[in-house]
PDB file of C-alpha atoms in Angstrom:
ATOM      1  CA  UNK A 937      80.518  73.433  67.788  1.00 71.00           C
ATOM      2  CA  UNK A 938      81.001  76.052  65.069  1.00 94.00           C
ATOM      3  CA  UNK A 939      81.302  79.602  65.330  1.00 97.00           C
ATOM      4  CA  UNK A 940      78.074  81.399  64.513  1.00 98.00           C
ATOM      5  CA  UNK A 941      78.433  84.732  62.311  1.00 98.00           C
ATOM      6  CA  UNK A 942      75.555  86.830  61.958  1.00 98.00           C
ATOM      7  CA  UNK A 943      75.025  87.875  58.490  1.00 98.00           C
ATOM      8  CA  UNK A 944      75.797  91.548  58.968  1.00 98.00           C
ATOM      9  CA  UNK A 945      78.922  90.748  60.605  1.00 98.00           C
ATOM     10  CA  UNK A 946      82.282  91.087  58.901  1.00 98.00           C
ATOM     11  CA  UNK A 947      84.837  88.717  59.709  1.00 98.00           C
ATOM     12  CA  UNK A 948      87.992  88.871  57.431  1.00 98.00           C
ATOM     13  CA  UNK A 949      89.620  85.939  55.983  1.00 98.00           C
ATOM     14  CA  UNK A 950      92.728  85.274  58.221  1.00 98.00           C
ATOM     15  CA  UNK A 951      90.627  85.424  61.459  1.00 98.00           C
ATOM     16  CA  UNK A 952      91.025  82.849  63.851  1.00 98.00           C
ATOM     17  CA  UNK A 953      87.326  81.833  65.894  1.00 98.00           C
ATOM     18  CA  UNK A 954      87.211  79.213  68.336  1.00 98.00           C
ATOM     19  CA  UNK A 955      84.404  76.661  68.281  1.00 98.00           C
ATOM     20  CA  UNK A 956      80.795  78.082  69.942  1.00 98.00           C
ATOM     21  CA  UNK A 957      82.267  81.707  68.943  1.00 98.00           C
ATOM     22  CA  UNK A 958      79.184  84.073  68.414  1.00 98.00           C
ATOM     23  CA  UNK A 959      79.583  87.001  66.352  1.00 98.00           C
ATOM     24  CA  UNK A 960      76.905  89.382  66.339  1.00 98.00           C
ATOM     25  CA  UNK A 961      75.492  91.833  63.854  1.00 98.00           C
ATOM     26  CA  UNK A 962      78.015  95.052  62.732  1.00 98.00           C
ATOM     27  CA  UNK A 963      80.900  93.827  64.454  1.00 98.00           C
ATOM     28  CA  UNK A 964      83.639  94.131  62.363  1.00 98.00           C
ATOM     29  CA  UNK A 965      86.729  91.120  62.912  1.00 98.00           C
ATOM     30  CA  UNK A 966      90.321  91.779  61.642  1.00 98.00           C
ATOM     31  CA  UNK A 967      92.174  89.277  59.638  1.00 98.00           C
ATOM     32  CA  UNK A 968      95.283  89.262  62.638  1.00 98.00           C
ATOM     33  CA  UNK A 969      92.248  88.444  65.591  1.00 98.00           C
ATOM     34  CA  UNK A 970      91.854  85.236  67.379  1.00 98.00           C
ATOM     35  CA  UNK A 971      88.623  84.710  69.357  1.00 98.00           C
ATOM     36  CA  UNK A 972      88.680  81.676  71.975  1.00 98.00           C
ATOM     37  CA  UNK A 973      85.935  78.878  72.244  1.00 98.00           C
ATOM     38  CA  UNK A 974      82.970  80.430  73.594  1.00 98.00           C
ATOM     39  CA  UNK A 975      83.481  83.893  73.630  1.00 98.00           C
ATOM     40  CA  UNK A 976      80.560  86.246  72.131  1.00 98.00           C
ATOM     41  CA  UNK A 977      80.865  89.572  70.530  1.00 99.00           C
ATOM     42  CA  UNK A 978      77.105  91.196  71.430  1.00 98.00           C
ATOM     43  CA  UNK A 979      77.122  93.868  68.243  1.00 98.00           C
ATOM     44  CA  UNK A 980      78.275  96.692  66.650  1.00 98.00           C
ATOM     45  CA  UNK A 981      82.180  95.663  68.236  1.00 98.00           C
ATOM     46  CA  UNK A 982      85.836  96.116  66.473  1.00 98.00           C
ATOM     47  CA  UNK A 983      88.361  94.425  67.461  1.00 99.00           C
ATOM     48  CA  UNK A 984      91.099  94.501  64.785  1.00 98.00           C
ATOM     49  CA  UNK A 985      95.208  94.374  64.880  1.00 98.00           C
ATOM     50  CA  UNK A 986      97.081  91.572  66.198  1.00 98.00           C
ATOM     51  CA  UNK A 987      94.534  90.876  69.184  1.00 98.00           C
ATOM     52  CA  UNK A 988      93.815  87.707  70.625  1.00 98.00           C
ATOM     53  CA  UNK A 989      90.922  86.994  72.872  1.00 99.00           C
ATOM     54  CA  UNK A 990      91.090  83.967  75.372  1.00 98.00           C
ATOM     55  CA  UNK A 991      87.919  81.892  75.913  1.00 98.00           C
ATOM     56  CA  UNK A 992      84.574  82.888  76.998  1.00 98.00           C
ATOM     57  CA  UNK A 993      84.663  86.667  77.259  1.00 99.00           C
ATOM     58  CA  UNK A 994      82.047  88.334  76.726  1.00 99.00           C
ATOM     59  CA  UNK A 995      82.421  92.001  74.559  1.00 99.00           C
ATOM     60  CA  UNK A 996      79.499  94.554  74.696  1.00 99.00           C
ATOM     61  CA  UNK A 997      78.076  97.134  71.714  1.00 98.00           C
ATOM     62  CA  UNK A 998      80.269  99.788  70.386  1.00 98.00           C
ATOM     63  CA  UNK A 999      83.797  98.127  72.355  1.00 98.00           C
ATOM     64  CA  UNK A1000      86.799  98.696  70.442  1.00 98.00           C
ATOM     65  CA  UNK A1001      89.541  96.465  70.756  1.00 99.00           C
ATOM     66  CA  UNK A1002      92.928  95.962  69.425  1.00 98.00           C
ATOM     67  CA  UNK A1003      92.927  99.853  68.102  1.00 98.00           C
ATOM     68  CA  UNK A1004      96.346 101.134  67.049  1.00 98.00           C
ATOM     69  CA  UNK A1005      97.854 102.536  70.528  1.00 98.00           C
ATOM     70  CA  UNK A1006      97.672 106.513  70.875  1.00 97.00           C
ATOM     71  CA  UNK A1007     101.176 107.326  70.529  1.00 96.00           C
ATOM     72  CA  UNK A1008     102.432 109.643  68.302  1.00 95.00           C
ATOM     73  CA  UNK A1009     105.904 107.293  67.595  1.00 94.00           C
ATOM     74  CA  UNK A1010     103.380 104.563  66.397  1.00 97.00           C
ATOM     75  CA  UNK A1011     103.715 103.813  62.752  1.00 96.00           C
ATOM     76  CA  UNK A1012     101.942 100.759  62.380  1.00 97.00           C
ATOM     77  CA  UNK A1013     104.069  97.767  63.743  1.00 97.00           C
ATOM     78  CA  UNK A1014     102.406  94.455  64.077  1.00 97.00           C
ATOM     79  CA  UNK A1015     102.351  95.371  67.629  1.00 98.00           C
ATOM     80  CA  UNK A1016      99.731  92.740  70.410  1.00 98.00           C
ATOM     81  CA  UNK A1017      96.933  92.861  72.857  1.00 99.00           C
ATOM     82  CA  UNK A1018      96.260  89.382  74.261  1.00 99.00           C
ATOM     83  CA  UNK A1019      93.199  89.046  76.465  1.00 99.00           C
ATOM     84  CA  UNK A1020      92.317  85.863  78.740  1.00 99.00           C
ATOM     85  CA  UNK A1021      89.345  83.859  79.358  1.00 99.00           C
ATOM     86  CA  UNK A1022      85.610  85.157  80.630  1.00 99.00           C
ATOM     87  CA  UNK A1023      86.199  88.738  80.723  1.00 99.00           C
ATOM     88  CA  UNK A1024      83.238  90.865  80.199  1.00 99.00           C
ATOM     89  CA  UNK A1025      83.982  94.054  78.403  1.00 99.00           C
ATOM     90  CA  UNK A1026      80.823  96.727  78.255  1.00 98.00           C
ATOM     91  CA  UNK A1027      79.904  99.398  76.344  1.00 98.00           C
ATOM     92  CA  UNK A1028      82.483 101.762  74.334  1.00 98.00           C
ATOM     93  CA  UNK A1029      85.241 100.146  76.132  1.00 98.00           C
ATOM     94  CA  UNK A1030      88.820 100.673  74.712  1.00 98.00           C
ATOM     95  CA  UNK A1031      91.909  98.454  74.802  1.00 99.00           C
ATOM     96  CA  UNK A1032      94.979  99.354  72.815  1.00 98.00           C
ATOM     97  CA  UNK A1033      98.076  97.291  70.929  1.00 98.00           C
ATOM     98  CA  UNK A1034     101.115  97.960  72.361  1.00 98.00           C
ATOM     99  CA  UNK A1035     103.972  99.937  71.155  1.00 98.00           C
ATOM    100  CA  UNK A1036     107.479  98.650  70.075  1.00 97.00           C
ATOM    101  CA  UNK A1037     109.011 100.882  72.294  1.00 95.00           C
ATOM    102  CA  UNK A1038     106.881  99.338  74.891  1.00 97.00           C
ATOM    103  CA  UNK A1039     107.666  95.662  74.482  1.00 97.00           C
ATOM    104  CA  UNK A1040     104.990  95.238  71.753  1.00 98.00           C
ATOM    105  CA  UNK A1041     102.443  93.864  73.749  1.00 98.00           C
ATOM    106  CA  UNK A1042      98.998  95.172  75.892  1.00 98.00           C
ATOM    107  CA  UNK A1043      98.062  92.367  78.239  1.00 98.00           C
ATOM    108  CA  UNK A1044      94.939  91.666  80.241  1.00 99.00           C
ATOM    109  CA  UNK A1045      94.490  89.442  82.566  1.00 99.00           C
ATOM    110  CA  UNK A1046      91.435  86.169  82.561  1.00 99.00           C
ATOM    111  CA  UNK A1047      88.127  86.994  85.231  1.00 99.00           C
ATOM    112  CA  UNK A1048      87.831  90.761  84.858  1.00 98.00           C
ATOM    113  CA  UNK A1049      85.375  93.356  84.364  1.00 99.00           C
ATOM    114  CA  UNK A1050      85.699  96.487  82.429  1.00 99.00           C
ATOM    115  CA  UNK A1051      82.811  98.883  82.630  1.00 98.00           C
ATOM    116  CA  UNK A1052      81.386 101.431  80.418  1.00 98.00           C
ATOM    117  CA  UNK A1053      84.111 103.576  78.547  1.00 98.00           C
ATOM    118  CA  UNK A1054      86.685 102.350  80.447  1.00 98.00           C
ATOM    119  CA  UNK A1055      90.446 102.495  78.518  1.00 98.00           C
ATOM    120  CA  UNK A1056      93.555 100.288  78.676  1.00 99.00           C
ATOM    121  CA  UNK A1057      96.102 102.041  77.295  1.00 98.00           C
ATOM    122  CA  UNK A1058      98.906 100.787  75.033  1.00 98.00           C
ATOM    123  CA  UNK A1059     101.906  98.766  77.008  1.00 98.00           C
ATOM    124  CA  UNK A1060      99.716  98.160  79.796  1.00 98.00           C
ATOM    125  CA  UNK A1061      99.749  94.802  81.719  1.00 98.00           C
ATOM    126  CA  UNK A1062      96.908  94.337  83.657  1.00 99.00           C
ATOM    127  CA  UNK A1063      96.133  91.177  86.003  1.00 98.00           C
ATOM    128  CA  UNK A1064      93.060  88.726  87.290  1.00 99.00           C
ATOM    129  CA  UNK A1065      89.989  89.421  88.836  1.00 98.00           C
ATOM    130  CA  UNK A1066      90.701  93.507  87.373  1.00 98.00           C
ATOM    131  CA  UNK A1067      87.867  95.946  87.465  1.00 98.00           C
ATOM    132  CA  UNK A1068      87.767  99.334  85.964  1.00 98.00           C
ATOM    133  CA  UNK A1069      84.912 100.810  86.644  1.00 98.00           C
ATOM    134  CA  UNK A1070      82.704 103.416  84.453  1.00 98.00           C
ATOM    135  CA  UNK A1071      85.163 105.836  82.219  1.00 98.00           C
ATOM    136  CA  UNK A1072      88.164 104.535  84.374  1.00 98.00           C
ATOM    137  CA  UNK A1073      91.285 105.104  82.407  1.00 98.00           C
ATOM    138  CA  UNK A1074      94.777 103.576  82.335  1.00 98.00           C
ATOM    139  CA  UNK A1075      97.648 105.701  80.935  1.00 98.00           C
ATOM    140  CA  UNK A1076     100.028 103.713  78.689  1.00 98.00           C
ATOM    141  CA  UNK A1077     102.821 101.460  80.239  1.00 98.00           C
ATOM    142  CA  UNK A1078     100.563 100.622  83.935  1.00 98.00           C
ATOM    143  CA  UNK A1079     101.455  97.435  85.974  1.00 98.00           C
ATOM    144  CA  UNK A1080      97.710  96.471  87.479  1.00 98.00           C
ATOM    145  CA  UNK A1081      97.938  93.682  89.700  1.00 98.00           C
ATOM    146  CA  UNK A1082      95.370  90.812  90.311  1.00 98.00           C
ATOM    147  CA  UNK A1083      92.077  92.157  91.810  1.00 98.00           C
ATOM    148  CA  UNK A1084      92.803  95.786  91.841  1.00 98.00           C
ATOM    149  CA  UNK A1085      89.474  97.899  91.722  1.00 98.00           C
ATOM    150  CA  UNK A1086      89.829 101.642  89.874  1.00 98.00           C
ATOM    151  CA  UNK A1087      86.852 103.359  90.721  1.00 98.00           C
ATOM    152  CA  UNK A1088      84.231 105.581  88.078  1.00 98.00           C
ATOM    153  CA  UNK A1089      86.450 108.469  86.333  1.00 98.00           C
ATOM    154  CA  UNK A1090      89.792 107.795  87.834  1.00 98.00           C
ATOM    155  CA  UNK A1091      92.640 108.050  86.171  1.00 98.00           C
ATOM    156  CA  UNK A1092      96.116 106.318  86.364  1.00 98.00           C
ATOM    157  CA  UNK A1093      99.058 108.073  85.073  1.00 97.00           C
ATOM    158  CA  UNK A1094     101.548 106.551  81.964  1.00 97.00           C
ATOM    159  CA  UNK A1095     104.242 104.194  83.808  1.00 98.00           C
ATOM    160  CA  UNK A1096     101.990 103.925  87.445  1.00 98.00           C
ATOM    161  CA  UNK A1097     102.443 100.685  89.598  1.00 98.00           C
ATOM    162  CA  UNK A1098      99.196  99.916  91.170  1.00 98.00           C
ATOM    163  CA  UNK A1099      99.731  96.193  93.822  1.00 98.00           C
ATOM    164  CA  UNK A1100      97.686  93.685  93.919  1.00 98.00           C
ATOM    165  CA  UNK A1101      94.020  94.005  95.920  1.00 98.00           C
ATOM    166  CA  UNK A1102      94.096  97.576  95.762  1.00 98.00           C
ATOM    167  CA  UNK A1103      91.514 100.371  95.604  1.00 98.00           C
ATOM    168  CA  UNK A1104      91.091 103.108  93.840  1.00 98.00           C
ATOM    169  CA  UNK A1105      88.543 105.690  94.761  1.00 97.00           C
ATOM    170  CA  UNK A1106      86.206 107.371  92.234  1.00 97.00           C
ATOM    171  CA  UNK A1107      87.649 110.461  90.440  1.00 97.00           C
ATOM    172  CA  UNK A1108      91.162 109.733  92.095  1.00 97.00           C
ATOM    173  CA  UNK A1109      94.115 110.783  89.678  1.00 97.00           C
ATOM    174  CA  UNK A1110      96.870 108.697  90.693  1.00 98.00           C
ATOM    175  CA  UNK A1111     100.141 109.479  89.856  1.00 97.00           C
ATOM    176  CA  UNK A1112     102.348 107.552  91.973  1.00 97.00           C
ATOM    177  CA  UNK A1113     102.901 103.392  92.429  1.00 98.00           C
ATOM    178  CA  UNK A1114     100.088 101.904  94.827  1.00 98.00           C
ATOM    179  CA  UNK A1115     101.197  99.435  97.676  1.00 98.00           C
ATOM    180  CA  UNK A1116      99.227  96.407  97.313  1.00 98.00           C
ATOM    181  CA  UNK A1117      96.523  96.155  99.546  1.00 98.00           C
ATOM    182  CA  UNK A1118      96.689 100.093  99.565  1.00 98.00           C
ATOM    183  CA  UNK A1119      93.374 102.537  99.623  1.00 98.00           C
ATOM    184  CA  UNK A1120      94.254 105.410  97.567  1.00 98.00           C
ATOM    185  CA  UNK A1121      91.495 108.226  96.860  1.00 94.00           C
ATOM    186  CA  UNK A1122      91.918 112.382  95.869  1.00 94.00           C
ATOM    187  CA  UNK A1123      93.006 114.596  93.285  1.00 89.00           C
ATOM    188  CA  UNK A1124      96.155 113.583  93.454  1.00 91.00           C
ATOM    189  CA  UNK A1125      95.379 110.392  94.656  1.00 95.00           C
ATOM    190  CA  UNK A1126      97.338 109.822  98.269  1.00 95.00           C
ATOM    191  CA  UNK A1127      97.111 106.541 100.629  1.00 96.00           C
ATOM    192  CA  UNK A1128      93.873 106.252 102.680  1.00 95.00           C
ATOM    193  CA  UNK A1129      95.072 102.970 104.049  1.00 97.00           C
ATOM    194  CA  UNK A1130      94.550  99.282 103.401  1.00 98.00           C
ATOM    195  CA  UNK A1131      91.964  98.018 100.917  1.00 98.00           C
ATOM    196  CA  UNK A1132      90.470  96.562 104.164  1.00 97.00           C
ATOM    197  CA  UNK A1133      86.640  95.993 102.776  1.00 96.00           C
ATOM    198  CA  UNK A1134      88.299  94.119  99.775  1.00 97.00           C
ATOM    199  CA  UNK A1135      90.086  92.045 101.864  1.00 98.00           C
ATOM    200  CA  UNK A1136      87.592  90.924 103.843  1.00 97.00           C
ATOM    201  CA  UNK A1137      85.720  90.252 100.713  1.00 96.00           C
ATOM    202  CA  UNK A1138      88.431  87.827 100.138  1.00 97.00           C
ATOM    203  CA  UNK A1139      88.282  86.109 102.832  1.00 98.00           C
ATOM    204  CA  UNK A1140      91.863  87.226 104.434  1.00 98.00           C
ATOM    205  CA  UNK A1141      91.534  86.182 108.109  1.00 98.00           C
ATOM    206  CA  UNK A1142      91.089  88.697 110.774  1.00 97.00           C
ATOM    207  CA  UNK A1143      94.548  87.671 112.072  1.00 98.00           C
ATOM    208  CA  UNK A1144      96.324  89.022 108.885  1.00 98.00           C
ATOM    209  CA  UNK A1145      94.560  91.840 108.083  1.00 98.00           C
ATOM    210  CA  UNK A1146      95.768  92.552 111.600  1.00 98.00           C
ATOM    211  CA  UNK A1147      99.098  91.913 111.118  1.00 98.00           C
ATOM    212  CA  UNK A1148      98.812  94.143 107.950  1.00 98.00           C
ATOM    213  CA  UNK A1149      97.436  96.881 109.644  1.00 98.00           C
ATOM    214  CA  UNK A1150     100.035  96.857 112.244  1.00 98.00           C
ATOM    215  CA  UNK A1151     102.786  96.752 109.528  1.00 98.00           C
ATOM    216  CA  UNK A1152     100.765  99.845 108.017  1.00 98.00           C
ATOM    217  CA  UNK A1153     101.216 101.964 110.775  1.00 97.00           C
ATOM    218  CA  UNK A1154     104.676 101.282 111.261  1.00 98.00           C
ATOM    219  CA  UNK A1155     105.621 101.618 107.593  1.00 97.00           C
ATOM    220  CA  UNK A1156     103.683 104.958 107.332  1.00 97.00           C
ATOM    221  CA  UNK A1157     104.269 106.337 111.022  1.00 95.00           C
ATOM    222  CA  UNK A1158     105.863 110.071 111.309  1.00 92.00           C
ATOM    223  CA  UNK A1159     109.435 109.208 113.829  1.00 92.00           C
ATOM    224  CA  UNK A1160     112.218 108.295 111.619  1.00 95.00           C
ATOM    225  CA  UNK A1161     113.251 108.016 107.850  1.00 96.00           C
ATOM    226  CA  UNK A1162     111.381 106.246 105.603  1.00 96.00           C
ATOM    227  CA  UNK A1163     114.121 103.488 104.645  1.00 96.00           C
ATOM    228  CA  UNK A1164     114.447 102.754 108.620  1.00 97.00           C
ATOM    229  CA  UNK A1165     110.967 102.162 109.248  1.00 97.00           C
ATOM    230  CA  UNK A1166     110.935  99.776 105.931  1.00 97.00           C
ATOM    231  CA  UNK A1167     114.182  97.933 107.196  1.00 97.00           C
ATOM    232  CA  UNK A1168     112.075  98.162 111.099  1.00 98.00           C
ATOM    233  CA  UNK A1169     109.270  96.653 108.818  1.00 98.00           C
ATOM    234  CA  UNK A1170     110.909  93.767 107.439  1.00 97.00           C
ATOM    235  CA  UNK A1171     112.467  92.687 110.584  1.00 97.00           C
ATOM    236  CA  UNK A1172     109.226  92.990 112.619  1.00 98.00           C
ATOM    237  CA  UNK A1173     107.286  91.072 109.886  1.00 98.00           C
ATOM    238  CA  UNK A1174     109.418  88.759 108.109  1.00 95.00           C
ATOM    239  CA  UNK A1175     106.396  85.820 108.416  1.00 97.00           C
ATOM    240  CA  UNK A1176     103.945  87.713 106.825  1.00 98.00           C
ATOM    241  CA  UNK A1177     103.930  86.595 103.073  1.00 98.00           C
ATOM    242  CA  UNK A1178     101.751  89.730 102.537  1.00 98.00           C
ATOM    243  CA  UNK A1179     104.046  92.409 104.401  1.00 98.00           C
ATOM    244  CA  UNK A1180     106.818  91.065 102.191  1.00 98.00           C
ATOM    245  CA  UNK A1181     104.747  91.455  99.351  1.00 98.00           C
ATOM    246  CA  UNK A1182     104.285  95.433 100.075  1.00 98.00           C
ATOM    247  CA  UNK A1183     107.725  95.533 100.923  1.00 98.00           C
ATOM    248  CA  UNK A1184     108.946  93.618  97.783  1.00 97.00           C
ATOM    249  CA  UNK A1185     106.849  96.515  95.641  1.00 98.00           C
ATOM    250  CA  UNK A1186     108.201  98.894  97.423  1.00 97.00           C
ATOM    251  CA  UNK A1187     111.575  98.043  96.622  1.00 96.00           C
ATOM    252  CA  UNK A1188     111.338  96.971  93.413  1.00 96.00           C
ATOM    253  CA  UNK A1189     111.330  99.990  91.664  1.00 93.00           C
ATOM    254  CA  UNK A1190     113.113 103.236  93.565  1.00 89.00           C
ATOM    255  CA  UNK A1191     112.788 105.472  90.427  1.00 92.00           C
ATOM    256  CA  UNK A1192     109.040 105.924  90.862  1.00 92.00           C
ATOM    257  CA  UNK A1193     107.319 108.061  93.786  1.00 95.00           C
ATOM    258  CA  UNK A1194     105.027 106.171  95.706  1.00 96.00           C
ATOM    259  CA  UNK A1195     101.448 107.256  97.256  1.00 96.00           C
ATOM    260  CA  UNK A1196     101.855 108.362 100.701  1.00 96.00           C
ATOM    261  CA  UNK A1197      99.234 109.421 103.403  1.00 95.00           C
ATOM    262  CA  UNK A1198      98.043 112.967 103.759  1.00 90.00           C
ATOM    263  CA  UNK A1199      99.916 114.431 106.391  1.00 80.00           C
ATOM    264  CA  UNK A1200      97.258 116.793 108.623  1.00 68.00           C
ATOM    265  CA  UNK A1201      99.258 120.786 108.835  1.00 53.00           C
TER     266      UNK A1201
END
């Protein structure tokens, strides 16, 4: 199969299109851009810089991707975004390049769904099964693990951590790392508790989400320091792979703050 180019397209010389690649009338296609087999750019699209797209995504009128990041250090560098496969990318949606600064390179991860106006910012590394929901917005330099969900108009701050399978609640600003699993919601965002309908969703067994909830409360409970009730933590739940996920986040990076639960006064 052949790409098909409509013929008020623009595809530079230089591009890269996999076979069954449809391009659709007024998108414009940079001479850096890959497209995989199968994917289909609707209309009226950009995608431009050194962007690659995997195979079978599906991009949606007026998207812009592979835009120069919005950094004020940026002076043109033959900086990356690199999508995956059968993404589907609506309306007005934005994803940047990276900066060098940055480690050169935005990343998005294969099975997602970005919604209308939604924004990846430059730096960011974003994982499977990721949606960002209307006008959700990632600040440069976020870590999104696999099936995270970031509700209509939230925001995520430059730098934020946010675990695998977690929530984010509609008009949240979150400005501190997310457990995985975690349920974060408010302005600014704090921990609700575990993302417990997505889990079921999941199919995570009664018997873990259990043990997870259990773990919660102890990790999050008011009687002693927080490092002793993360070492109590580990020692009570050293079997659960998904405890010692939380735990491994946690720890992994001590110079960010993390969201906590609202404490009642």
């Amino acid at each position: 199969m052949t790409a098909q180019i409509h013929p008020n397209a623009i595809v530079a010389d230089g591009a890269v299109l996999g076979d069954g690649v449809v391009v659709g009338p007024f998108c414009t296609v940079g001479p850096n851009v890959r497209l995989g087999a199968g994917t289909r750019l609707v209309s009226h699209i950009v995608v431009d810089g050194h962007t690659e797209l995997g195979e079978e995504n599906t991009v949606y009128p007026f998207a812009m991707l592979g835009g120069p990041p919005q950094h004020t250090a940026y002076k043109g560098e033959p900086t990356k975004l690199v999508i995956g496969d059968r993404n589907t990318i609506r309306e007005h949606a934005t994803m940047n390049i990276g900066t060098v600064n940055g480690g050169g390179l935005t990343s998005v991860g294969s099975d997602g769904f970005y919604m209308i106006e939604s924004h990846v910012g430059h730096d960011c590394r974003v994982g499977d099964h990721v949606i960002l929901t209307k006008q959700a917005t990632l600040g440069g330099h976020c870590q999104i693990g696999d099936f995270v969900i970031v509700g209509g108009l939230a925001a995520v701050h430059q730098y934020t951590r946010v675990g695998r399978h977690a929530m984010i609640g509609g008009l949240a600003a979150v400005v501190k790392d997310v457990i995985p699993y975690g349920s974060v919601w408010g302005n600014h965002a704090h921990l609700e508790g575990l993302n417990l309908v997505g889990l079921k969703r999941r199919g995570f067994s009664r018997e873990t989400i259990n043990t997870m909830r259990a773990a919660y409360r102890m990790l999050f409970a008011d009687e002693g320091t927080f490092q002793e009730r993360l070492d109590d933590t580990v020692e009570t739940y050293a079997s659960s792979d998904e405890v010692r996920e939380i735990i491994d986040f946690i720890r992994a990076d001590g110079s960010r703050p993390l969201c906590l639960p609202e404490r009642e006064v």
